[in-house]
XYZ file of C-alpha atoms in Angstrom:
729
model
C 3.472 37.299 8.299
C 0.758 39.349 6.622
C -2.656 37.952 5.717
C -4.823 39.988 3.383
C -7.753 39.470 1.031
C -6.608 40.515 -2.430
C -7.925 40.589 -5.966
C -5.918 39.350 -8.973
C -5.307 43.034 -9.794
C -3.638 43.510 -6.411
C -1.690 40.236 -6.599
C -0.372 40.528 -10.156
C -0.276 44.245 -11.010
C 3.157 45.129 -9.662
C 6.300 43.943 -11.490
C 7.259 40.723 -9.724
C 8.050 37.045 -10.145
C 6.166 34.391 -8.178
C 8.404 31.328 -8.423
C 7.271 27.748 -7.889
C 10.102 25.822 -6.184
C 11.452 23.026 -8.356
C 10.706 20.412 -5.698
C 6.970 21.059 -5.696
C 4.775 18.744 -7.720
C 4.022 19.612 -11.350
C 0.839 21.183 -12.650
C -1.987 18.662 -12.105
C -5.282 20.560 -12.269
C -7.765 19.147 -14.779
C -10.805 20.237 -16.750
C -13.430 18.254 -14.873
C -12.225 19.003 -11.366
C -10.852 22.553 -11.581
C -10.872 24.345 -14.962
C -14.555 23.884 -15.689
C -15.763 24.924 -12.195
C -13.445 27.959 -12.236
C -14.678 29.101 -15.642
C -18.316 28.598 -14.648
C -17.749 30.768 -11.576
C -16.101 33.511 -13.634
C -18.844 33.409 -16.278
C -21.595 33.429 -13.647
C -20.207 36.562 -11.974
C -19.766 38.228 -15.382
C -23.349 37.403 -16.387
C -24.577 38.878 -13.126
C -22.549 42.036 -13.754
C -24.066 42.370 -17.247
C -27.611 41.916 -15.936
C -27.272 44.308 -12.995
C -24.356 46.667 -13.705
C -25.499 49.230 -11.110
C -25.634 46.751 -8.208
C -22.744 46.186 -5.878
C -21.311 42.861 -6.993
C -20.226 40.347 -4.358
C -16.796 38.898 -5.211
C -16.114 35.229 -5.771
C -13.639 33.657 -3.339
C -10.972 31.384 -4.857
C -9.126 30.176 -1.786
C -5.817 30.844 -0.106
C -2.227 31.066 -1.289
C 0.987 31.277 0.686
C 3.932 33.317 -0.586
C 7.334 33.880 0.956
C 9.503 36.888 0.310
C 12.995 36.377 -1.055
C 15.905 38.720 -0.339
C 15.935 41.213 -3.188
C 18.758 43.584 -4.174
C 17.690 47.204 -4.410
C 16.466 48.178 -7.863
C 15.640 44.667 -9.068
C 12.198 43.142 -9.510
C 10.633 41.636 -6.405
C 10.508 37.851 -6.104
C 8.457 35.545 -3.911
C 8.344 31.770 -3.569
C 4.921 30.126 -3.873
C 4.725 27.918 -0.797
C 1.124 26.865 -1.397
C -1.349 27.675 -4.162
C 0.839 27.213 -7.224
C -1.968 25.309 -9.014
C -4.400 28.148 -8.382
C -2.025 30.979 -9.321
C -0.743 29.193 -12.434
C -4.305 28.501 -13.580
C -5.257 32.156 -13.128
C -2.323 33.151 -15.314
C -3.324 30.670 -18.005
C -6.936 31.873 -17.873
C -6.015 35.553 -18.089
C -3.504 35.034 -20.894
C -6.053 33.050 -22.921
C -8.671 35.716 -22.220
C -6.248 38.436 -23.322
C -5.891 36.789 -26.742
C -9.666 36.534 -27.164
C -10.177 40.168 -26.106
C -7.714 41.187 -28.797
C -9.633 39.092 -31.339
C -12.874 41.062 -30.703
C -10.971 44.382 -30.741
C -11.561 45.076 -27.048
C -8.068 46.530 -26.944
C -8.352 48.603 -23.767
C -9.690 45.651 -21.797
C -7.013 43.439 -23.327
C -4.265 45.883 -22.331
C -5.468 45.940 -18.718
C -5.479 42.128 -18.554
C -2.061 41.927 -20.189
C -0.569 43.969 -17.337
C -1.526 41.065 -15.027
C 0.365 38.423 -17.032
C 3.408 40.319 -18.350
C 6.114 42.242 -16.564
C 7.332 45.330 -18.333
C 10.481 44.715 -20.363
C 12.190 47.486 -18.377
C 12.191 45.169 -15.331
C 13.398 42.055 -17.160
C 17.005 40.937 -17.247
C 16.230 37.424 -18.572
C 13.565 36.250 -21.069
C 11.621 34.365 -18.395
C 11.382 37.513 -16.251
C 8.442 38.616 -18.401
C 6.163 36.087 -16.695
C 4.504 36.913 -13.377
C 4.490 33.220 -12.373
C 7.345 30.839 -13.156
C 6.421 27.145 -12.722
C 8.482 24.189 -11.582
C 11.155 22.699 -13.861
C 8.965 20.019 -15.346
C 6.355 22.485 -16.658
C 8.546 25.376 -17.766
C 8.883 24.478 -21.439
C 5.140 24.046 -21.973
C 4.333 27.170 -19.923
C 6.889 29.248 -21.819
C 5.559 27.987 -25.157
C 1.895 28.697 -24.568
C 2.256 31.890 -22.531
C 4.824 33.291 -24.947
C 2.810 32.524 -28.105
C 1.455 35.487 -30.029
C -2.345 35.566 -30.480
C -4.155 33.910 -32.084
C -2.434 30.886 -30.584
C -1.841 27.894 -32.870
C -1.950 25.210 -30.182
C -1.175 22.338 -32.533
C 2.090 24.009 -33.565
C 3.385 24.529 -30.013
C 4.919 21.065 -29.662
C 3.424 20.528 -26.184
C -0.174 19.750 -27.114
C -0.521 16.930 -24.561
C 0.778 18.985 -21.633
C -1.812 20.198 -19.127
C -0.550 23.759 -19.323
C -1.393 23.891 -23.026
C -4.672 22.023 -22.561
C -5.763 24.493 -19.884
C -4.888 27.505 -22.023
C -6.812 26.039 -24.968
C -9.800 25.252 -22.735
C -10.040 28.794 -21.365
C -9.536 30.272 -24.849
C -12.412 28.232 -26.277
C -14.726 29.042 -23.358
C -13.879 32.743 -23.480
C -14.436 32.917 -27.244
C -17.836 31.255 -26.947
C -18.884 33.462 -24.030
C -17.795 36.717 -25.715
C -19.891 35.933 -28.823
C -23.097 34.855 -27.082
C -24.797 38.209 -27.949
C -23.322 38.346 -31.441
C -20.557 40.599 -32.718
C -22.348 43.747 -31.552
C -22.368 42.682 -27.906
C -18.781 41.495 -27.689
C -17.310 44.791 -26.446
C -19.767 45.055 -23.534
C -19.192 41.436 -22.592
C -15.423 41.964 -22.849
C -15.607 44.832 -20.345
C -17.652 42.724 -17.941
C -15.414 39.661 -17.925
C -12.260 41.783 -17.743
C -13.682 43.468 -14.637
C -14.439 40.098 -13.096
C -10.977 38.583 -13.549
C -9.259 41.726 -12.285
C -11.488 42.896 -9.430
C -14.305 40.468 -8.573
C -12.237 37.415 -7.719
C -10.579 37.215 -4.319
C -7.712 35.304 -2.751
C -6.516 35.146 0.811
C -2.797 35.860 0.458
C -0.537 34.842 3.321
C 2.736 36.689 2.793
C 5.622 35.318 4.850
C 8.847 36.999 5.667
C 12.083 35.443 4.504
C 12.817 33.990 7.960
C 9.394 32.451 8.738
C 8.623 28.706 8.778
C 6.940 28.080 5.447
C 6.643 24.309 5.894
C 4.210 24.496 8.809
C 1.907 26.829 6.897
C 2.130 24.610 3.814
C 1.168 21.463 5.740
C -1.831 23.215 7.303
C -3.270 24.341 3.964
C -2.285 21.448 1.678
C -5.774 19.935 1.543
C -7.122 22.740 -0.664
C -7.392 22.126 -4.405
C -6.149 18.820 -5.858
C -5.103 16.680 -2.904
C -1.403 16.212 -2.302
C -0.231 12.651 -1.820
C 2.342 11.471 0.692
C 5.180 11.733 -1.822
C 4.261 15.373 -2.559
C 4.292 16.283 1.121
C 7.522 14.430 1.804
C 9.212 16.068 -1.176
C 8.290 19.545 0.046
C 9.443 18.715 3.558
C 12.750 17.262 2.344
C 13.635 20.142 0.049
C 12.660 22.777 2.574
C 15.165 21.136 4.921
C 17.769 21.054 2.165
C 17.217 24.753 1.481
C 17.672 25.517 5.165
C 20.901 23.512 5.153
C 22.258 25.455 2.179
C 22.274 22.450 -0.174
C 22.270 22.840 -3.931
C 18.620 21.822 -4.319
C 18.716 21.984 -8.113
C 21.521 19.407 -8.186
C 19.874 17.194 -5.558
C 16.572 17.280 -7.429
C 18.167 16.337 -10.743
C 20.355 13.599 -9.274
C 18.188 12.098 -6.523
C 14.517 13.009 -6.897
C 13.593 13.770 -10.490
C 12.932 10.111 -11.306
C 10.030 10.053 -8.813
C 8.122 12.295 -11.221
C 8.241 9.802 -14.096
C 5.367 7.604 -15.260
C 6.656 4.533 -13.391
C 6.489 6.222 -10.003
C 3.343 8.264 -10.662
C 1.338 5.190 -11.714
C -1.504 4.553 -9.277
C -1.252 1.141 -7.659
C -3.842 -0.693 -5.633
C -3.076 -0.961 -1.940
C -5.966 -2.418 -0.010
C -9.224 -0.759 -1.042
C -7.611 2.370 -2.464
C -5.091 3.366 -5.077
C -2.053 5.519 -4.409
C 0.846 6.758 -6.487
C 3.595 4.129 -6.519
C 6.012 6.721 -5.118
C 3.795 7.125 -2.041
C 3.489 3.365 -1.564
C 7.261 2.995 -1.911
C 7.883 5.619 0.781
C 5.406 3.791 3.006
C 7.258 0.508 2.472
C 10.645 2.178 2.921
C 9.566 3.532 6.302
C 8.392 0.075 7.398
C 11.702 -1.399 6.226
C 13.674 1.203 8.185
C 11.594 1.231 11.388
C 10.175 -2.284 11.699
C 6.824 -0.693 12.568
C 3.493 -0.798 10.759
C 2.814 2.473 8.911
C -0.720 3.086 7.662
C -1.224 4.925 4.363
C -2.720 7.958 6.092
C 0.264 8.159 8.448
C 3.104 8.109 5.915
C 3.946 11.812 5.947
C 3.652 12.209 9.710
C 5.769 9.109 10.270
C 8.386 10.352 7.812
C 8.668 13.650 9.688
C 9.095 11.746 12.924
C 11.731 9.528 11.330
C 13.606 12.524 9.918
C 13.446 14.438 13.204
C 14.027 11.658 15.716
C 15.234 8.412 14.152
C 17.929 9.467 11.724
C 21.145 11.066 12.887
C 22.504 12.124 9.530
C 21.737 15.237 7.481
C 18.758 15.337 5.097
C 21.020 14.982 2.076
C 21.989 11.527 3.388
C 18.342 10.556 3.860
C 17.592 11.544 0.264
C 20.491 9.416 -0.945
C 19.217 6.446 1.073
C 15.741 6.839 -0.404
C 17.178 6.990 -3.900
C 19.262 3.839 -3.427
C 16.318 1.952 -1.928
C 14.103 3.055 -4.813
C 16.443 1.320 -7.244
C 16.050 -1.942 -5.299
C 12.284 -1.449 -5.244
C 12.032 -0.737 -8.962
C 14.261 -3.671 -9.919
C 12.035 -5.958 -7.855
C 8.885 -4.764 -9.647
C 10.508 -5.050 -13.064
C 11.597 -8.620 -12.299
C 7.995 -9.531 -11.510
C 6.900 -8.532 -15.020
C 9.344 -10.790 -16.877
C 7.200 -13.606 -18.290
C 9.864 -15.579 -20.178
C 13.575 -16.247 -20.081
C 15.982 -16.842 -17.208
C 14.859 -15.610 -13.815
C 16.699 -15.655 -10.498
C 15.163 -16.577 -7.138
C 14.364 -12.961 -6.298
C 12.621 -12.525 -9.653
C 10.593 -15.697 -9.120
C 9.613 -14.472 -5.661
C 8.636 -11.127 -7.191
C 6.464 -12.798 -9.833
C 4.723 -15.202 -7.473
C 3.975 -12.608 -4.808
C 2.698 -10.210 -7.474
C 0.263 -12.921 -8.605
C -0.829 -13.172 -4.984
C -1.485 -9.411 -5.233
C 0.523 -8.844 -2.111
C 2.138 -5.427 -1.822
C 2.851 -6.111 1.836
C 5.988 -8.186 1.159
C 7.899 -5.253 -0.297
C 9.087 -3.824 3.049
C 10.538 -7.275 3.731
C 12.375 -7.172 0.378
C 13.699 -3.663 1.080
C 14.933 -4.835 4.477
C 16.508 -8.022 3.130
C 18.265 -6.157 0.296
C 18.925 -2.932 2.218
C 21.868 -1.256 0.443
C 22.771 0.559 3.676
C 23.375 -2.729 5.518
C 25.872 -5.592 5.078
C 24.795 -7.939 2.310
C 22.905 -11.066 3.366
C 24.760 -14.220 2.187
C 23.254 -15.858 -0.907
C 22.085 -18.993 0.889
C 20.424 -17.076 3.710
C 18.810 -14.633 1.273
C 17.389 -17.510 -0.764
C 16.118 -19.219 2.362
C 14.381 -16.051 3.549
C 12.602 -15.616 0.203
C 11.552 -19.275 0.084
C 10.154 -19.204 3.616
C 8.034 -16.106 3.028
C 6.794 -17.501 -0.286
C 5.915 -20.838 1.324
C 4.041 -19.077 4.127
C 2.031 -16.955 1.691
C 1.267 -19.678 -0.873
C 0.276 -22.266 1.718
C -2.048 -19.797 3.431
C -3.571 -18.930 0.052
C -4.159 -22.604 -0.738
C -5.912 -23.290 2.574
C -7.763 -19.968 2.153
C -6.508 -18.553 5.440
C -7.200 -14.906 6.175
C -4.857 -12.187 4.917
C -5.976 -9.841 7.673
C -3.099 -8.167 9.548
C -0.453 -9.108 6.953
C 0.873 -5.538 7.170
C 1.494 -5.973 10.876
C 3.031 -9.433 10.422
C 5.523 -8.157 7.835
C 6.430 -5.153 9.998
C 7.181 -7.506 12.900
C 9.192 -9.733 10.547
C 11.279 -6.719 9.522
C 11.857 -5.930 13.188
C 13.083 -9.493 13.773
C 15.550 -9.265 10.875
C 16.829 -5.914 12.098
C 17.381 -7.319 15.575
C 19.603 -10.169 14.381
C 22.822 -10.637 12.466
C 22.451 -10.232 8.707
C 24.346 -13.475 8.187
C 21.456 -15.420 9.795
C 18.532 -13.602 8.102
C 17.077 -16.751 6.508
C 17.156 -18.663 9.788
C 15.509 -15.721 11.544
C 12.691 -15.609 8.988
C 12.082 -19.368 9.232
C 11.998 -19.265 13.034
C 9.667 -16.256 12.986
C 6.984 -18.018 10.937
C 7.455 -21.435 12.522
C 6.628 -19.884 15.903
C 3.353 -18.261 14.787
C 0.372 -19.940 16.450
C -2.720 -17.827 15.715
C -5.208 -18.317 12.900
C -4.195 -15.061 11.205
C -0.470 -15.910 11.221
C 0.175 -19.661 11.266
C 2.259 -21.438 8.637
C 0.106 -24.350 7.377
C 1.758 -27.740 7.885
C 1.777 -30.609 5.390
C -1.170 -32.432 6.948
C -3.379 -29.369 6.894
C -2.392 -28.623 3.303
C -3.161 -32.198 2.222
C -6.564 -32.240 3.885
C -7.488 -28.977 2.220
C -6.221 -29.683 -1.300
C -7.504 -33.254 -1.544
C -11.100 -31.987 -1.416
C -10.721 -28.356 -2.505
C -12.640 -27.254 -5.607
C -9.483 -25.482 -6.708
C -10.830 -24.076 -9.969
C -13.736 -22.472 -8.122
C -12.062 -21.441 -4.889
C -8.694 -20.145 -6.090
C -8.340 -17.167 -8.420
C -7.286 -18.085 -11.958
C -3.952 -16.258 -11.850
C -3.030 -17.858 -8.540
C -4.050 -21.315 -9.697
C -2.030 -20.878 -12.892
C 0.993 -19.867 -10.825
C 0.711 -23.055 -8.730
C 0.469 -25.229 -11.849
C 3.461 -23.385 -13.356
C 5.460 -24.151 -10.220
C 4.557 -27.833 -10.542
C 5.650 -27.760 -14.201
C 8.997 -26.199 -13.215
C 9.449 -28.873 -10.553
C 8.843 -31.618 -13.095
C 11.414 -29.989 -15.383
C 14.048 -30.282 -12.666
C 13.837 -26.931 -10.881
C 13.734 -28.422 -7.401
C 14.766 -26.615 -4.219
C 18.149 -25.052 -5.030
C 18.733 -27.325 -8.029
C 18.912 -25.802 -11.509
C 17.476 -27.783 -14.410
C 20.345 -28.228 -16.808
C 18.312 -29.045 -19.934
C 15.111 -27.051 -19.611
C 14.111 -23.459 -19.052
C 11.339 -22.523 -16.674
C 7.840 -22.465 -18.106
C 6.585 -19.142 -19.499
C 4.842 -17.267 -16.733
C 1.243 -16.095 -16.983
C 0.783 -17.288 -20.565
C -0.858 -20.698 -20.400
C -4.536 -21.541 -20.194
C -5.980 -23.671 -17.395
C -7.749 -26.701 -18.883
C -10.087 -29.240 -17.274
C -9.008 -32.745 -18.270
C -12.492 -34.135 -17.675
C -14.554 -31.238 -19.035
C -17.080 -29.288 -17.029
C -19.670 -30.238 -19.677
C -19.080 -33.975 -19.362
C -22.646 -35.208 -19.795
C -22.575 -36.144 -23.504
C -19.298 -38.051 -23.852
C -18.345 -39.034 -20.280
C -21.030 -41.425 -18.979
C -21.081 -42.245 -15.287
C -20.022 -45.750 -14.312
C -22.514 -47.670 -12.144
C -20.101 -47.693 -9.212
C -19.557 -43.933 -9.042
C -21.186 -41.673 -6.495
C -23.314 -39.643 -8.872
C -23.567 -36.441 -10.861
C -23.091 -34.042 -7.932
C -19.872 -35.762 -6.896
C -18.469 -35.596 -10.428
C -19.569 -31.976 -10.870
C -17.442 -31.121 -7.848
C -14.555 -33.434 -8.671
C -13.872 -31.882 -12.090
C -12.815 -28.665 -10.317
C -10.255 -30.316 -8.015
C -6.521 -29.980 -8.568
C -6.034 -33.438 -10.095
C -8.339 -32.649 -13.019
C -6.559 -29.438 -14.015
C -3.598 -28.835 -16.292
C -1.982 -26.134 -18.404
C -1.958 -25.789 -22.173
C -0.150 -23.264 -24.375
C -3.543 -22.402 -25.928
C -7.133 -23.370 -25.286
C -8.464 -26.441 -27.020
C -11.402 -25.649 -29.242
C -14.720 -26.279 -27.553
C -15.499 -29.380 -29.653
C -12.348 -31.202 -28.568
C -12.328 -29.753 -25.071
C -15.783 -31.118 -24.313
C -15.405 -34.239 -26.446
C -14.627 -37.814 -25.315
C -11.340 -38.849 -23.723
C -10.413 -41.696 -26.062
C -10.185 -42.014 -29.821
C -8.279 -40.233 -32.553
C -10.395 -37.101 -32.110
C -10.644 -37.360 -28.315
C -9.283 -35.272 -25.492
C -6.261 -37.497 -24.852
C -5.137 -37.340 -28.490
C -5.583 -33.563 -28.500
C -3.490 -33.231 -25.328
C -0.734 -35.243 -26.980
C -0.789 -32.914 -29.993
C -0.771 -29.799 -27.824
C 1.624 -31.220 -25.259
C 4.719 -29.123 -24.654
C 4.613 -29.414 -20.873
C 5.915 -32.038 -18.472
C 2.679 -31.558 -16.538
C 0.849 -33.410 -19.339
C 3.291 -36.271 -19.906
C 1.607 -38.596 -17.428
C -1.778 -37.968 -19.040
C -0.865 -39.479 -22.387
C 0.297 -42.636 -20.623
C -3.185 -43.214 -19.214
C -4.686 -46.429 -20.512
C -8.426 -46.567 -20.557
C -10.764 -43.753 -19.560
C -9.909 -40.766 -17.433
C -12.065 -41.231 -14.345
C -12.739 -40.168 -10.784
C -10.145 -42.515 -9.310
C -7.395 -41.089 -11.532
C -8.424 -37.518 -10.655
C -8.184 -38.260 -6.940
C -4.792 -39.954 -7.318
C -3.424 -37.110 -9.424
C -4.656 -34.634 -6.795
C -2.678 -36.557 -4.175
C 0.413 -36.633 -6.399
C 0.305 -32.921 -7.222
C -0.297 -32.053 -3.572
C 2.878 -33.912 -2.599
C 4.811 -31.902 -5.179
C 3.366 -28.704 -3.718
C 4.617 -29.663 -0.257
C 8.108 -29.986 -1.750
C 7.989 -26.753 -3.792
C 6.898 -24.768 -0.742
C 8.272 -26.773 2.195
C 8.034 -26.229 5.926
C 10.764 -27.103 8.465
C 11.060 -30.823 9.296
C 8.555 -31.793 11.970
C 6.605 -28.542 11.642
C 3.101 -28.910 13.116
C 0.562 -26.164 13.640
C -2.564 -27.831 14.990
C -4.653 -26.089 12.351
C -5.329 -29.198 10.229
C -8.901 -29.104 8.993
C -11.113 -31.349 11.099
C -13.853 -31.856 8.555
C -12.936 -30.475 5.163
C -15.841 -32.077 3.335
C -18.505 -30.478 5.515
C -16.753 -27.089 5.526
C -16.662 -27.080 1.736
C -20.443 -27.169 1.734
C -20.494 -23.720 3.322
C -20.212 -20.892 0.856
C -19.147 -17.540 2.249
C -18.568 -14.096 0.759
C -14.876 -14.843 0.187
C -15.864 -17.758 -2.062
C -18.061 -15.473 -4.158
C -15.125 -13.076 -4.493
C -12.730 -15.870 -5.495
C -15.177 -16.868 -8.221
C -15.159 -13.301 -9.562
C -18.833 -12.699 -8.703
C -18.008 -9.952 -6.198
C -15.089 -7.520 -6.096
C -13.198 -5.929 -3.223
C -14.130 -2.288 -2.770
C -17.648 -2.601 -4.172
C -20.468 -0.897 -2.292
C -23.371 -2.848 -0.815
C -26.780 -1.135 -0.606
C -29.516 -1.490 2.026
C -32.694 -3.146 0.789
C -35.182 -1.000 2.662
C -35.189 2.791 2.684
C -36.773 2.622 6.123
C -33.477 1.559 7.610
C -30.789 4.164 8.420
C -28.431 5.181 5.639
C -24.982 3.650 5.900
C -22.069 2.961 3.582
C -21.215 -0.752 3.489
C -18.041 -1.719 1.633
C -16.810 -5.192 0.715
C -13.203 -5.732 1.813
C -10.556 -7.910 0.201
C -10.890 -10.736 2.771
C -14.682 -11.007 2.360
C -15.549 -8.980 5.436
C -17.866 -5.966 5.264
C -16.990 -2.513 6.583
C -19.752 -0.328 8.030
C -19.002 2.902 9.855
C -15.291 2.128 10.089
C -15.889 -1.314 11.675
C -15.329 -4.675 10.000
C -17.795 -7.560 10.210
C -16.976 -11.102 9.126
C -20.567 -12.097 8.343
C -23.205 -10.189 6.340
C -25.812 -10.534 9.085
C -23.519 -8.941 11.654
C -23.003 -5.968 9.329
C -26.723 -5.705 8.591
C -27.623 -5.825 12.284
C -25.422 -2.835 13.078
C -27.446 -0.835 10.510
C -30.965 -2.010 11.378
C -30.440 -2.280 15.126
C -31.887 -5.803 15.239
C -31.162 -9.299 13.966
C -31.258 -9.268 10.164
C -30.379 -11.756 7.448
C -27.527 -9.902 5.778
C -27.555 -12.073 2.655
C -31.085 -10.866 1.940
C -30.618 -7.328 3.314
C -27.595 -6.263 1.250
C -28.040 -5.502 -2.440
C -25.119 -5.609 -4.869
C -27.180 -3.586 -7.350
C -30.344 -1.552 -6.882
C -31.986 -1.724 -10.291
C -32.904 -4.431 -10.938
C -32.515 -5.568 -7.380
C -29.867 -8.202 -6.857
C -28.933 -9.270 -3.358
C -26.018 -11.181 -1.899
C -28.445 -14.103 -1.653
C -29.018 -13.986 -5.421
C -25.266 -14.114 -6.044
C -24.976 -16.964 -3.539
C -27.691 -18.963 -5.320
C -25.942 -18.601 -8.678
C -22.698 -19.829 -7.188
C -24.244 -22.805 -5.408
C -26.123 -23.875 -8.523
C -22.895 -23.722 -10.555
C -21.030 -25.888 -8.042
C -23.900 -28.302 -7.350
C -23.003 -28.236 -3.659
C -25.357 -28.716 -0.783
C -26.783 -25.247 0.024
C -26.355 -25.568 3.765
C -25.027 -22.134 4.681
C -27.090 -21.378 7.751
C -26.858 -17.607 7.366
C -28.007 -17.376 3.762
C -31.056 -19.600 4.179
C -34.524 -18.263 4.780
C -35.154 -14.692 3.783
C -36.328 -12.172 6.324
C -39.835 -10.950 5.688
C -39.075 -7.232 5.839
C -41.241 -4.672 4.112
C -39.487 -2.889 1.275
C -39.849 0.838 0.771
């Protein structure tokens, strides 16, 4: 291995081809993050050279690249593989080629000829058309690169046919910047400026070039340096690792790439998907889930590549080509599952329904379980056991959502579930899953029983405490049940309700004051204000009623009941039109009880299942409003930053997590005051201390007040009460 500091002149002058392996990621550098800073650096050095041409000019360092020599027959042009730095080297070629065209346009022909030597190999060394290029990119980018680099100046970018490709965009960007820079002193100064910028791109930029011999371990060097430039994701690293192994094994990597891996570089797999507080490429998340499904161990996002290497080195006994085939087969299962979740109408099987409902719950964590249950490398799980496994997991997740249990540690729970399935016969997978959840006894894992679910739902302000999509999904499930889709029964006469399309409607409107007078025997305004948000007062409609009817009276030809009859296409509304008299508090409570019983049947637990987690005093607990409630109401969002009120306190980054806890310095705190105290060093009211916006100031307490006023609940949260009298700065 040789390591030397080299200029572009030294790197590109000799006839050679620097080849990007097909399994590396495509060209991803962008204007904001890389092109603009690079051009500004080049222009700055050139301006300095123009101002002080006699001074010794310090070079500008661009970073490191790793090349590996390839065996080369005598007399043919040298070739090297770009192990690391393909983005940097490709961008330099695009910059210099664009600059060459602009130098020609101002008649700086000598400077243009010197730059051209750095982007074109002499025809005497070329046996194929592509041999003329010093750098040859990966398969995906070759057509665009060939088009723009092979175009005669002046380049007509719109006629190239690849105008949306980053290669073409980069070339156009550098051409426009170079043209503007060359003409800053007018036509008379263009030649002098051309000489300066040509000198810079040839001799005043520097790269550290690590040149490996043909027999050296390129993968280790690549992994060490991968953090430079645009960050590689887990899928990028795994791809490089896999194909390096395939090369070493003598596999036909071109064929493997086309047949097994190429699909991972399509829009579906490159889409960024939320996972926790961050977004990752779907391909990286899939590989994470695949590893969990294969190992039965929790794999954190930052550990995916390291865990894959360990799996490939220690856990799998077959060759890498077999591992690639397994990944490809599992990816088909994974993709089919995601596609099923997006189907909003028409027939849907039990797996598709599970996919839809868990996607509404925004739960990526179930996918390792699905990959394990449907593992194409294992014997198929019988239909009945597969259905049972899906129904148990769905029941566990939906029930915990309805009682607002924590989602903390779901990743670990699912990994342990996978381990349990792997340790048992595939023919009993459903029984294993049911036993696994029935035996959970801690607050973060238990499977809510019927009594606990009833106590929660009978008083829960469902419209306020459950996200709209989740609440709609529950009402859709009730509608399906009423249509005859019960347990493993198929409704013979009715399709399932369209998914995600209906509006949630309050039967007694939120603005009830004008047309819904209180009866003398009722508890009062506050009680009704809460009751209208409970489950029994909610329904679905194909479209929203107009505001006049929606907030109008219940009875009469122009009332709410008559409008529901007109709009009624759902079984969920059939009982409503049979109501005689006024819709009142008693009917809301009874309907809540009735719908709750249906929910216990849609998402059942084993006979006799008891957890001991039934809510002791639901009514009093509902008076407490915590951060999770504010998030459920859409007033706060996971991932948002919280700011300290006083500049006198130490700086710290506080981040709101998906379960309502607050992260400070890598530690999670369940209550705002606990998080605030770790910053200030003393007891502090966190509701007052943390700001959700700095100008104008708006604290967690302000958000809390808005929520409490909307609900008309008793503001008895002990932590968000009196404000601390701290001096602001």
